Short mmCIF file of N, CA, C and O in Angstrom, two decimals:
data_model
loop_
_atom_site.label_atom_id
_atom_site.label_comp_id
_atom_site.label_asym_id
_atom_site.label_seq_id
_atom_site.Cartn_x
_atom_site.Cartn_y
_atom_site.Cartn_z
N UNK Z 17 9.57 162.99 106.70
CA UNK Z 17 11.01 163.01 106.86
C UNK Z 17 11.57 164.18 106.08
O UNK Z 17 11.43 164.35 104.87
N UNK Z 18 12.16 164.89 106.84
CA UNK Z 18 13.02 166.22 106.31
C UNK Z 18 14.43 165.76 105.22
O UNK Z 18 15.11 164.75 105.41
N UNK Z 19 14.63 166.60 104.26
CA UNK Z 19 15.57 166.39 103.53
C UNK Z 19 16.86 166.18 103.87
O UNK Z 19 17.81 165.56 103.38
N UNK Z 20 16.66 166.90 104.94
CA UNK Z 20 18.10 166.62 105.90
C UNK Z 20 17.98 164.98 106.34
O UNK Z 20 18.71 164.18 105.74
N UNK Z 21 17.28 164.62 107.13
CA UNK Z 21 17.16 163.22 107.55
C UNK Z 21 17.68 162.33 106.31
O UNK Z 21 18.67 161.61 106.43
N UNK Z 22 16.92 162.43 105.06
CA UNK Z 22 17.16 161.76 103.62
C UNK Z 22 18.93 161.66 103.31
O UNK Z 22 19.58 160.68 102.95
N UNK Z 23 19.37 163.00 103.59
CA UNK Z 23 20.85 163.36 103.11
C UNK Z 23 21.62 162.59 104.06
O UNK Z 23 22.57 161.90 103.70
N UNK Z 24 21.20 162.69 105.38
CA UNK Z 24 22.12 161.85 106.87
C UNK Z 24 22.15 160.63 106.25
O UNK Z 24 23.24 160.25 105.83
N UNK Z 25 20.89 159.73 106.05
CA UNK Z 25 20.91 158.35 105.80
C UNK Z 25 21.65 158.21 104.19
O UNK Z 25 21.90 157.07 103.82
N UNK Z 26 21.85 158.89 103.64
CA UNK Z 26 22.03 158.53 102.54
C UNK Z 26 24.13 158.24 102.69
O UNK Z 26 24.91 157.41 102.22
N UNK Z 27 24.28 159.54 103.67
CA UNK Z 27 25.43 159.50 103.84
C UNK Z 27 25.79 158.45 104.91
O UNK Z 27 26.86 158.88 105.34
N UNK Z 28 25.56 157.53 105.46
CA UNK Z 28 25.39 156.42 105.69
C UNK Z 28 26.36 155.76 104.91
O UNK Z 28 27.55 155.54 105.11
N UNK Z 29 25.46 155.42 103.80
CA UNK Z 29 26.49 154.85 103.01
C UNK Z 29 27.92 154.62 102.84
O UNK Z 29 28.65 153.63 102.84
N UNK Z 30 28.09 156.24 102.66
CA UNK Z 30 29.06 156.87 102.14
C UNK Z 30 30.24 156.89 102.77
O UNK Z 30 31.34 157.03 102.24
N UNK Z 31 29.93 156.71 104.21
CA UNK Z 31 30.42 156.65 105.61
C UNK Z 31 31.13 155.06 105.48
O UNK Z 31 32.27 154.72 105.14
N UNK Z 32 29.84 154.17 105.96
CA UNK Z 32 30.11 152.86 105.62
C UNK Z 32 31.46 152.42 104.92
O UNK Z 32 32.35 151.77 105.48
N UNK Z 33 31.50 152.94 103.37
CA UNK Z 33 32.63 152.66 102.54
C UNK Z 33 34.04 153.23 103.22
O UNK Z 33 35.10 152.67 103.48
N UNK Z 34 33.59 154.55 103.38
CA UNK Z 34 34.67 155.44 103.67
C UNK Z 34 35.86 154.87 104.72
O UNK Z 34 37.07 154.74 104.56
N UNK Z 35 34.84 154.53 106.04
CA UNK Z 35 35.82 154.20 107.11
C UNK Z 35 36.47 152.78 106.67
O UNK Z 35 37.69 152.85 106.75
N UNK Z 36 36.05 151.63 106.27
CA UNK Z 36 36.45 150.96 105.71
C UNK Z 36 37.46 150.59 105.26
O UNK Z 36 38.32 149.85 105.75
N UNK Z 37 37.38 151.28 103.89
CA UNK Z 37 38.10 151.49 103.34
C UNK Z 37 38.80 152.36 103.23
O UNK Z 37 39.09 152.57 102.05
N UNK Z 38 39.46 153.33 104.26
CA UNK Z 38 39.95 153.79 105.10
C UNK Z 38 40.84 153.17 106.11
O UNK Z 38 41.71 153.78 106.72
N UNK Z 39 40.58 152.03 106.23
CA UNK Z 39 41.15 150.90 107.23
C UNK Z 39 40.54 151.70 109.00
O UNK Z 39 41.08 151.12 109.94
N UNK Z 40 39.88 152.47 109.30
CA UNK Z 40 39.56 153.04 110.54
C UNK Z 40 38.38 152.41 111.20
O UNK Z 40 37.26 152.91 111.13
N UNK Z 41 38.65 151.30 111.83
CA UNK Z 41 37.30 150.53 112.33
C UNK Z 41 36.68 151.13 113.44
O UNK Z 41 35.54 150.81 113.80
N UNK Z 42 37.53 152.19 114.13
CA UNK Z 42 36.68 153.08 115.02
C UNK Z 42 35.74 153.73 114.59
O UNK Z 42 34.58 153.51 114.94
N UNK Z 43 36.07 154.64 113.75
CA UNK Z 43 34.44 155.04 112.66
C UNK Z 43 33.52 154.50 112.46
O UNK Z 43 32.36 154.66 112.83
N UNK Z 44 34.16 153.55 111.60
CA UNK Z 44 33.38 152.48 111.01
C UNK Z 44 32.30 152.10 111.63
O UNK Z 44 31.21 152.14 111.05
N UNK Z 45 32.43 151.63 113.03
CA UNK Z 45 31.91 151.37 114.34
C UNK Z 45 30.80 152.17 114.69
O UNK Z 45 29.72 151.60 114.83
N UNK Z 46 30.89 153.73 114.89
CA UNK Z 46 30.36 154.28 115.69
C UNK Z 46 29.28 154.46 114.46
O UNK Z 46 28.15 154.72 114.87
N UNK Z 47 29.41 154.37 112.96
CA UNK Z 47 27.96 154.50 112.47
C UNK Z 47 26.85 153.59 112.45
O UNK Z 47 25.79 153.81 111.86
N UNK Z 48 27.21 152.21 113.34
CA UNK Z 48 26.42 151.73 113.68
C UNK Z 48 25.67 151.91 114.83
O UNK Z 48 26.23 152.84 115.42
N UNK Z 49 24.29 151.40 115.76
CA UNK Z 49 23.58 150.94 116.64
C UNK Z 49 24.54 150.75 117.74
O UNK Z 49 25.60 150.35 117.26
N UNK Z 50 24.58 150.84 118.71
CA UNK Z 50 24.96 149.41 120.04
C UNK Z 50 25.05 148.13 119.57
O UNK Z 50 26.15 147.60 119.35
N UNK Z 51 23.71 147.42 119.34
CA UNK Z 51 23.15 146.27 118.95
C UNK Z 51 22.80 146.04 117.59
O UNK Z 51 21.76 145.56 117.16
N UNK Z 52 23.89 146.48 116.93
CA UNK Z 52 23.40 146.61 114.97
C UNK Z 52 24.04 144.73 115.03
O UNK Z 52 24.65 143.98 115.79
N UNK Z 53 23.30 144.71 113.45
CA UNK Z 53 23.59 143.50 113.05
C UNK Z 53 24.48 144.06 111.43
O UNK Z 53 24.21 144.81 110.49
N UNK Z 54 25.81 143.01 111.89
CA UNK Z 54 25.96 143.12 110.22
C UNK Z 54 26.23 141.68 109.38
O UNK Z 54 27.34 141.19 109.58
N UNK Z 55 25.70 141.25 108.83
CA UNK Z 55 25.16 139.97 108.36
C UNK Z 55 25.97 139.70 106.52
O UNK Z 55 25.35 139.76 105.46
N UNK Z 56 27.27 139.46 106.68
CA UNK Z 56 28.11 139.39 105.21
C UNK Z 56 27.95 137.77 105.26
O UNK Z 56 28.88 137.25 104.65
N UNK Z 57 27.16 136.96 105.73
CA UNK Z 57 27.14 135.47 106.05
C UNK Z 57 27.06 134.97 104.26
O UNK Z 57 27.64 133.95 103.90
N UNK Z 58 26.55 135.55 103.62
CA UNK Z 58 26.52 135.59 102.35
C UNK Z 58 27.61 134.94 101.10
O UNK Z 58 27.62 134.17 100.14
N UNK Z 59 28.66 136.09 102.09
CA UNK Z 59 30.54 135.98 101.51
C UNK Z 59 30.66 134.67 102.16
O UNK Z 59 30.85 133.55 101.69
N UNK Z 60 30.45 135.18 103.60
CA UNK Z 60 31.80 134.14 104.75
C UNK Z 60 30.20 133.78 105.75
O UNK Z 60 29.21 134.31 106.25
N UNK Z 61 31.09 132.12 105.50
CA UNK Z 61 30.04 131.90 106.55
C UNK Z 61 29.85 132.28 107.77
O UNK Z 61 28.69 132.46 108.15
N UNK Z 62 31.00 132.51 108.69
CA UNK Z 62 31.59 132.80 110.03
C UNK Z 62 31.22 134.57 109.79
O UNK Z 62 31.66 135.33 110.66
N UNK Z 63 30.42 135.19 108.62
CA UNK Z 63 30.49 136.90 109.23
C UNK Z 63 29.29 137.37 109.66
O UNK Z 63 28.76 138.30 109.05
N UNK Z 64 28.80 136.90 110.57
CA UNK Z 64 27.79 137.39 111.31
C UNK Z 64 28.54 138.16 112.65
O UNK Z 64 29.43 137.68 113.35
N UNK Z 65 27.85 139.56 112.78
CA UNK Z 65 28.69 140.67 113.49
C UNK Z 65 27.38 140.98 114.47
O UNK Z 65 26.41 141.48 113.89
N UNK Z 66 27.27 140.79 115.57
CA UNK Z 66 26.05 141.37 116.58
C UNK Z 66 26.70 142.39 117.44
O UNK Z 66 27.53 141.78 118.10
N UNK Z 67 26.72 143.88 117.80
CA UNK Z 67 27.16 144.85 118.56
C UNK Z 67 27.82 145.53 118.08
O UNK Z 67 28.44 145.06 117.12
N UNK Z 68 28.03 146.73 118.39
CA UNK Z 68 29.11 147.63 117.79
C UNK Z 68 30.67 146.87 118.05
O UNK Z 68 31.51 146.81 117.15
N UNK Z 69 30.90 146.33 119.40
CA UNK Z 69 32.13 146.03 119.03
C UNK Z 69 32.55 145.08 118.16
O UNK Z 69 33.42 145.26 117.31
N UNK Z 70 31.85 143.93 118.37
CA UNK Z 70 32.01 142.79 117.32
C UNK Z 70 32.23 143.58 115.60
O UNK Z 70 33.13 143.37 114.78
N UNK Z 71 31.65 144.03 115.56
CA UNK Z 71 31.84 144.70 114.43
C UNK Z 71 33.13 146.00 113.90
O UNK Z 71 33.68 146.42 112.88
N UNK Z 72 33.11 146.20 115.15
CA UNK Z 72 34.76 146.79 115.31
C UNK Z 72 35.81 145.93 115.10
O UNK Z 72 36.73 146.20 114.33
N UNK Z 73 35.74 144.87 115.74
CA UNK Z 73 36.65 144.25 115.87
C UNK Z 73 36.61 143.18 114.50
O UNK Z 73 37.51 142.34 114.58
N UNK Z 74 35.91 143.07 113.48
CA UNK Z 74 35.93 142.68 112.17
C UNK Z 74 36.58 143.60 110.91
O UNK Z 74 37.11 143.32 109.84
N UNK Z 75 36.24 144.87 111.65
CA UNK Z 75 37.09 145.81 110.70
C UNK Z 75 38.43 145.90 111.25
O UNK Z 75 39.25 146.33 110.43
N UNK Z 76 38.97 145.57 112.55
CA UNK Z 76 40.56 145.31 112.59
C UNK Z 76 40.65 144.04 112.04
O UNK Z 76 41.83 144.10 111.70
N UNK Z 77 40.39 143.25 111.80
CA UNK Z 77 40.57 142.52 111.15
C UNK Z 77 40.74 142.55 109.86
O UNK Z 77 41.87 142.19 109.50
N UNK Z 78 39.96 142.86 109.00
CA UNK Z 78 39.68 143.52 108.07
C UNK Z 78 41.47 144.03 107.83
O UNK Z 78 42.35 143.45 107.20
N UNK Z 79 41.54 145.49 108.73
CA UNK Z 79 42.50 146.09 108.58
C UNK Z 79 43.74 145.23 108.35
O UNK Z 79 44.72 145.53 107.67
N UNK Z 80 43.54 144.22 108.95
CA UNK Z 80 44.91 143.37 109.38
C UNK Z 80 45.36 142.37 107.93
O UNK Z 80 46.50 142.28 107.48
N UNK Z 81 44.62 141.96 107.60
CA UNK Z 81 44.39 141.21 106.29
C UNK Z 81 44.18 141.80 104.91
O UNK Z 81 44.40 141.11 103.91
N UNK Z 82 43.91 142.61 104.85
CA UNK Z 82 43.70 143.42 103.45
C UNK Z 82 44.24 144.42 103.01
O UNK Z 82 43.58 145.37 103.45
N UNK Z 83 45.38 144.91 102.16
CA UNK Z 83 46.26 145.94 101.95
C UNK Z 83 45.27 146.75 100.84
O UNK Z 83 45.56 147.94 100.80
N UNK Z 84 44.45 146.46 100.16
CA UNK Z 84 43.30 147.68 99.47
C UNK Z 84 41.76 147.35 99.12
O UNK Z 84 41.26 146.43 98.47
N UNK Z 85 41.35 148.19 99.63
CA UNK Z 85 39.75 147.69 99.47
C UNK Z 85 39.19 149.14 98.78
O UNK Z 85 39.62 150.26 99.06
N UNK Z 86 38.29 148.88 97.95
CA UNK Z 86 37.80 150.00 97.39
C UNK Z 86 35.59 149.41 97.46
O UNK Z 86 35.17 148.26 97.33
N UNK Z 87 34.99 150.29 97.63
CA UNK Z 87 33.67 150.06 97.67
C UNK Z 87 33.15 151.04 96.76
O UNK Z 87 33.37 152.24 96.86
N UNK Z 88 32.63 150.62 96.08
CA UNK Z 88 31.56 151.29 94.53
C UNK Z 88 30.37 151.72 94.65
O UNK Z 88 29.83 151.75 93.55
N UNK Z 89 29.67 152.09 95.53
CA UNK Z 89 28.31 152.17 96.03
C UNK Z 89 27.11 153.39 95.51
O UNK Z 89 27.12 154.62 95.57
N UNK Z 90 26.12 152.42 94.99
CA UNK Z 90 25.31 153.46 93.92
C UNK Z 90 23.89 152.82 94.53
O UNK Z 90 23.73 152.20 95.58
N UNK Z 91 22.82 153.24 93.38
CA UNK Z 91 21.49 153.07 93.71
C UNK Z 91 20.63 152.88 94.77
O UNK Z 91 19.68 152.13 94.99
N UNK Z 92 21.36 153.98 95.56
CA UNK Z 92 20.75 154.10 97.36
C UNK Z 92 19.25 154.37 97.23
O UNK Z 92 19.00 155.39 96.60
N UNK Z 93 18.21 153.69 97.68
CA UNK Z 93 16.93 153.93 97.54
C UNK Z 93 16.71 153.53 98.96
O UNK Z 93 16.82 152.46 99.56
N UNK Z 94 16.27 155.13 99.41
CA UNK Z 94 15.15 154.77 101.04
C UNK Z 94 13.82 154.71 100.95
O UNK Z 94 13.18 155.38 100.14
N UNK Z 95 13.21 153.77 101.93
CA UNK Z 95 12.22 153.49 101.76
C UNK Z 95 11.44 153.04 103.72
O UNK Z 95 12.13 152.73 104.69
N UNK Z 96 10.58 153.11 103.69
CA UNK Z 96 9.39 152.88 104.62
C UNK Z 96 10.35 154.05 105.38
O UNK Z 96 11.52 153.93 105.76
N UNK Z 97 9.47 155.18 105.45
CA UNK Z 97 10.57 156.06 106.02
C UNK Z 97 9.40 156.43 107.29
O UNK Z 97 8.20 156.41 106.99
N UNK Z 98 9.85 156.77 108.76
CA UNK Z 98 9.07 157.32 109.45
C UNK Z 98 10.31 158.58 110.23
O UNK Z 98 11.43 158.79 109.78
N UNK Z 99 9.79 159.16 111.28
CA UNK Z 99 10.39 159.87 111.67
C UNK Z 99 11.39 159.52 112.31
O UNK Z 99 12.32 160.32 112.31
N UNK Z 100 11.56 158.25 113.05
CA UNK Z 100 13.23 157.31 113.77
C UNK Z 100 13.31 156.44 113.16
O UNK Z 100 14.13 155.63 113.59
N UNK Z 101 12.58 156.03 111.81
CA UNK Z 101 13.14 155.03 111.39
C UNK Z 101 13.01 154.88 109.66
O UNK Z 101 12.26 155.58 108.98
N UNK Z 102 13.88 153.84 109.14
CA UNK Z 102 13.95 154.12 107.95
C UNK Z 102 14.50 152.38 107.35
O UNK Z 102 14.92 151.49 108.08
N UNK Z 103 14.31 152.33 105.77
CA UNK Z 103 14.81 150.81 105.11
C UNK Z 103 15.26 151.81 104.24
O UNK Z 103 14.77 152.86 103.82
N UNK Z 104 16.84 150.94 104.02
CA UNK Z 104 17.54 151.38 102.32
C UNK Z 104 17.81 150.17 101.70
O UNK Z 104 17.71 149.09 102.28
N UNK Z 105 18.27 150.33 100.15
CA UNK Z 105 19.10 149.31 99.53
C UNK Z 105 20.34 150.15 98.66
O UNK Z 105 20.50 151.36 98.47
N UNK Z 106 21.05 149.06 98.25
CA UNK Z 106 22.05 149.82 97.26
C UNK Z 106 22.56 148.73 97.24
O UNK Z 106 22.51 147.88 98.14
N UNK Z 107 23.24 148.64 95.94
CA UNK Z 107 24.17 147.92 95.14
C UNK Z 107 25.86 148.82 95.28
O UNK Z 107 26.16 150.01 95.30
N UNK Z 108 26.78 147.38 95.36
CA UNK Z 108 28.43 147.92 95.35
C UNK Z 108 28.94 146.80 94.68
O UNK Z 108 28.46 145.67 94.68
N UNK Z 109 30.40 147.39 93.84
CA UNK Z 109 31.12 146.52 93.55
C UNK Z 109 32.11 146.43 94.27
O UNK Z 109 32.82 147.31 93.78
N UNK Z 110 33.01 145.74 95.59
CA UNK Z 110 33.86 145.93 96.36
C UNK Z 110 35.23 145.23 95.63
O UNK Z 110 35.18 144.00 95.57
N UNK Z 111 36.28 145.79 95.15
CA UNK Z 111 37.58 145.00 95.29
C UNK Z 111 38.44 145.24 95.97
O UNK Z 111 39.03 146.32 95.89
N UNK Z 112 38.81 144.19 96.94
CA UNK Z 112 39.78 143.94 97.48
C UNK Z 112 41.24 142.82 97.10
O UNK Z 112 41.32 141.72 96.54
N UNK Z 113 42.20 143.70 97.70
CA UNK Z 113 43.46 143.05 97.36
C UNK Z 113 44.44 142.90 98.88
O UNK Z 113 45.20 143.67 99.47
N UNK Z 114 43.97 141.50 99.11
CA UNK Z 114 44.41 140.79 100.40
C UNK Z 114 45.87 140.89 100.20
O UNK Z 114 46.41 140.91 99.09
N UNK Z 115 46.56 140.97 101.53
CA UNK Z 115 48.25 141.14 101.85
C UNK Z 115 48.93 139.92 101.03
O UNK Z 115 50.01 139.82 100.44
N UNK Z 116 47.72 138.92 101.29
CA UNK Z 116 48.34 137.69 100.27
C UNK Z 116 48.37 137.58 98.85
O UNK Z 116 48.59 136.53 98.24
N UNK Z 117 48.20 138.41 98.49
CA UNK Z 117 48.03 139.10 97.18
C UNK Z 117 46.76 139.00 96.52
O UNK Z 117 46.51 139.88 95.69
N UNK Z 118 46.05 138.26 96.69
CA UNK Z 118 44.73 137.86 96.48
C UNK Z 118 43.84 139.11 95.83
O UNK Z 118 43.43 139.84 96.73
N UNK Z 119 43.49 139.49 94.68
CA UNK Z 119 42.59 140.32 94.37
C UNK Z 119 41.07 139.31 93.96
O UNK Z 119 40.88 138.57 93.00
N UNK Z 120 40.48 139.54 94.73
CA UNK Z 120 39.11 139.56 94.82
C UNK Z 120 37.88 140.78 94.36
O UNK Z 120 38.12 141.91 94.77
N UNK Z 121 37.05 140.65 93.83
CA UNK Z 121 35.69 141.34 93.57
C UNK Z 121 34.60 140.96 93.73
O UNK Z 121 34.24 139.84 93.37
N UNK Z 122 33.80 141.82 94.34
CA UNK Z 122 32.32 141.40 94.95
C UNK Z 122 31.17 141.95 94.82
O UNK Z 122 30.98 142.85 95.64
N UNK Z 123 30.06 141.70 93.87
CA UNK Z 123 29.22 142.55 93.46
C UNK Z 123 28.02 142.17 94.76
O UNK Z 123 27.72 141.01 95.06
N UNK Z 124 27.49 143.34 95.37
CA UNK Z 124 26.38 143.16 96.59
C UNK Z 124 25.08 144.03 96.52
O UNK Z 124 24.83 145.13 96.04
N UNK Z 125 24.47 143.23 97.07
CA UNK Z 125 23.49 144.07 97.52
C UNK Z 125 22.97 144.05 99.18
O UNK Z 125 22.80 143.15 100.01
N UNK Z 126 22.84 145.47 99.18
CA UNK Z 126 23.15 145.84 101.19
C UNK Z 126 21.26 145.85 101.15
O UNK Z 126 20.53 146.20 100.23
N UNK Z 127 21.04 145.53 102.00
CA UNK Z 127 19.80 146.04 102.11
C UNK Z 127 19.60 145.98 103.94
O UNK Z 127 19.41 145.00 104.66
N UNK Z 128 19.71 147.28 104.25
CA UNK Z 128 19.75 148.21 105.50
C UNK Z 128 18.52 148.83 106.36
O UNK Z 128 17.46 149.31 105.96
N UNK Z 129 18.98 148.67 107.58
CA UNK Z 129 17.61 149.14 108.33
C UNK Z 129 18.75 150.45 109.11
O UNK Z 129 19.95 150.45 109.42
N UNK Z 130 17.31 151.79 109.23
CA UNK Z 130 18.29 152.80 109.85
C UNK Z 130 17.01 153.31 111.08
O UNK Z 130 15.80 153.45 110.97
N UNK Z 131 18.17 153.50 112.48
CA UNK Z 131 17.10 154.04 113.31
C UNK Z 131 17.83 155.49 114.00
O UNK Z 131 18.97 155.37 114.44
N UNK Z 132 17.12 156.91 114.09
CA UNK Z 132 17.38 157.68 114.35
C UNK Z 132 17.94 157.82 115.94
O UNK Z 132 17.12 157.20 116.61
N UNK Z 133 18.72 158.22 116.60
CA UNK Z 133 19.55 158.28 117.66
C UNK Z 133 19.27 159.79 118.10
O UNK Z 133 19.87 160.68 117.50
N UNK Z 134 18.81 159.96 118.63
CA UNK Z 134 18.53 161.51 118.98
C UNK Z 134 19.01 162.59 117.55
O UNK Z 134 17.99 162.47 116.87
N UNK Z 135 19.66 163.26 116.98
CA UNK Z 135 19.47 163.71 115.92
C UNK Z 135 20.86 163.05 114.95
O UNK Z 135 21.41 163.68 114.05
N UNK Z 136 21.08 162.22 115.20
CA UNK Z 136 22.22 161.09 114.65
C UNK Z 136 21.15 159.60 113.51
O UNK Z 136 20.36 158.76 113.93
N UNK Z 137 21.45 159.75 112.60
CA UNK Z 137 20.71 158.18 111.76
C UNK Z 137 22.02 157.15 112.15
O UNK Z 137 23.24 157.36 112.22
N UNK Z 138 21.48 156.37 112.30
CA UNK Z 138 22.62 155.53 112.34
C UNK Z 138 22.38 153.93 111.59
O UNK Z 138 21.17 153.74 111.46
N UNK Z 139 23.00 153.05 111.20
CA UNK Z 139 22.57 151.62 110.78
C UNK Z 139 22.68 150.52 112.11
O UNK Z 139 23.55 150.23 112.94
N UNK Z 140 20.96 150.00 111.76
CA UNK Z 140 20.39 149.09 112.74
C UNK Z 140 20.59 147.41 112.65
O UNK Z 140 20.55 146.42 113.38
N UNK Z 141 20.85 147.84 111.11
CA UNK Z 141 21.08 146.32 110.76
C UNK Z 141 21.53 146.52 108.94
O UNK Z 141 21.00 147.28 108.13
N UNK Z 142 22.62 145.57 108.73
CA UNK Z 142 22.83 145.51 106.73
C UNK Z 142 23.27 144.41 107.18
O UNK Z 142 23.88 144.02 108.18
N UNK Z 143 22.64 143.77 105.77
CA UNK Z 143 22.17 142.49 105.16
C UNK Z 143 22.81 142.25 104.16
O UNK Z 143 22.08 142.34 103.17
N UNK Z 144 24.48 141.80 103.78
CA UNK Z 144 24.78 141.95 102.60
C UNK Z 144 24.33 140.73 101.95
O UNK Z 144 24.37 139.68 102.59
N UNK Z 145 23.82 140.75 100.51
CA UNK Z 145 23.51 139.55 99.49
C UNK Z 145 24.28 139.51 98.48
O UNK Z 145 24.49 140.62 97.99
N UNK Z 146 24.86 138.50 97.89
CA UNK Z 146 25.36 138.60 96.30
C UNK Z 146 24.58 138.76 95.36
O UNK Z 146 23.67 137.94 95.32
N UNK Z 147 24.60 139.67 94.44
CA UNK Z 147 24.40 139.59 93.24
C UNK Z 147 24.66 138.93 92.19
O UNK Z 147 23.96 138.42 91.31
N UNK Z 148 25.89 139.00 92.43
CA UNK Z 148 26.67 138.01 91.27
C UNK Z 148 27.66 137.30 92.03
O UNK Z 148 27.99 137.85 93.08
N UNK Z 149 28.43 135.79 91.63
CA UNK Z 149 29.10 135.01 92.45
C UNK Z 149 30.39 135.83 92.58
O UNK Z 149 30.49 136.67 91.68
N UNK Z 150 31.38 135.79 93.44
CA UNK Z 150 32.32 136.78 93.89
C UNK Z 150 33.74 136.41 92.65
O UNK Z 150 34.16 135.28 92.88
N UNK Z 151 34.32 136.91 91.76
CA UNK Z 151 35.26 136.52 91.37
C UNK Z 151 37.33 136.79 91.50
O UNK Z 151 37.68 137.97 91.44
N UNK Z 152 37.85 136.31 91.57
CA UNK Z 152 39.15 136.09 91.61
C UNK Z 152 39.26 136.96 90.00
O UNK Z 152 38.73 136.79 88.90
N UNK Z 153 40.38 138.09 90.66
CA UNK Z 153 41.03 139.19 89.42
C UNK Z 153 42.02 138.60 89.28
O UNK Z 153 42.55 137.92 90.16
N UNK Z 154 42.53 138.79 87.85
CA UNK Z 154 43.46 138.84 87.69
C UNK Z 154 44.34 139.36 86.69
O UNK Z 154 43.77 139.61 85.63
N UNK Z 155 45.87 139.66 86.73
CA UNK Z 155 46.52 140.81 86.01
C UNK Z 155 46.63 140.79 84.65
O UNK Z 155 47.04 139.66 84.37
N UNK Z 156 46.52 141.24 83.93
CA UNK Z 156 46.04 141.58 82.64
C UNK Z 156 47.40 141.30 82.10
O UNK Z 156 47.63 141.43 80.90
#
């Protein structure tokens, strides 16, 4: 795997957070698969996401419900790497602050499958897990 390939997937990530938290679920979207899985069943029981749109349509949601989300995302490690395909992990601390005022924080761990798309990496599947139990912020 070329360094370039390493840098695409890594920016993955980076992407991931970005559109997000960004509120742009069209993005968001297209750095997945067709048929990606995104699996937050972890958080919410009901967040199991199969297809790009389903998963679009969780980030309007998303959009619709949450006035700030911020994603913290470090210790990206790829691994079983071949030439279309690839495993990552990384750890984030996500806080969000729901319209209902609700500030929430969520420490995770993603652990990601990536498959190459003609010269595009894209995510095949993330697996979010808790790390730590999710806690309720509050103002100092």
């Amino acid at each position: 795997m070329s360094a370039e390939d390493r840098l695409a997937i890594q920016e993955l990530a980076y992407q991931y957070a970005h559109y997000i938290d960004s509120f742009d679920p069209d993005n968001w979207a297209q750095i997945f698969t067709p048929d990606a899985i995104l699996d937050e069943t972890a958080f919410f029981p009901d967040a199991l996401f199969i297809g790009r749109g389903a998963i679009r349509a969780y980030g309007e949601k998303i959009s619709r419900n949450v006035d700030q989300l911020v994603h913290l995302i470090t210790n990206h490690i790829i691994s079983d790497l071949t030439p279309g395909t690839a495993r990552g992990t990384a750890v984030a601390i996500v806080q969000t602050m729901r319209k209902t005022g609700e500030h929430l924080r969520f420490y995770v761990k993603y652990e990601d499958e990536y498959v190459k798309v003609g010269d595009r990496w894209l995510i095949a599947k993330k697996l979010l897990r808790a790390s730590l139990p999710p806690e309720k912020v509050t103002a100092a």
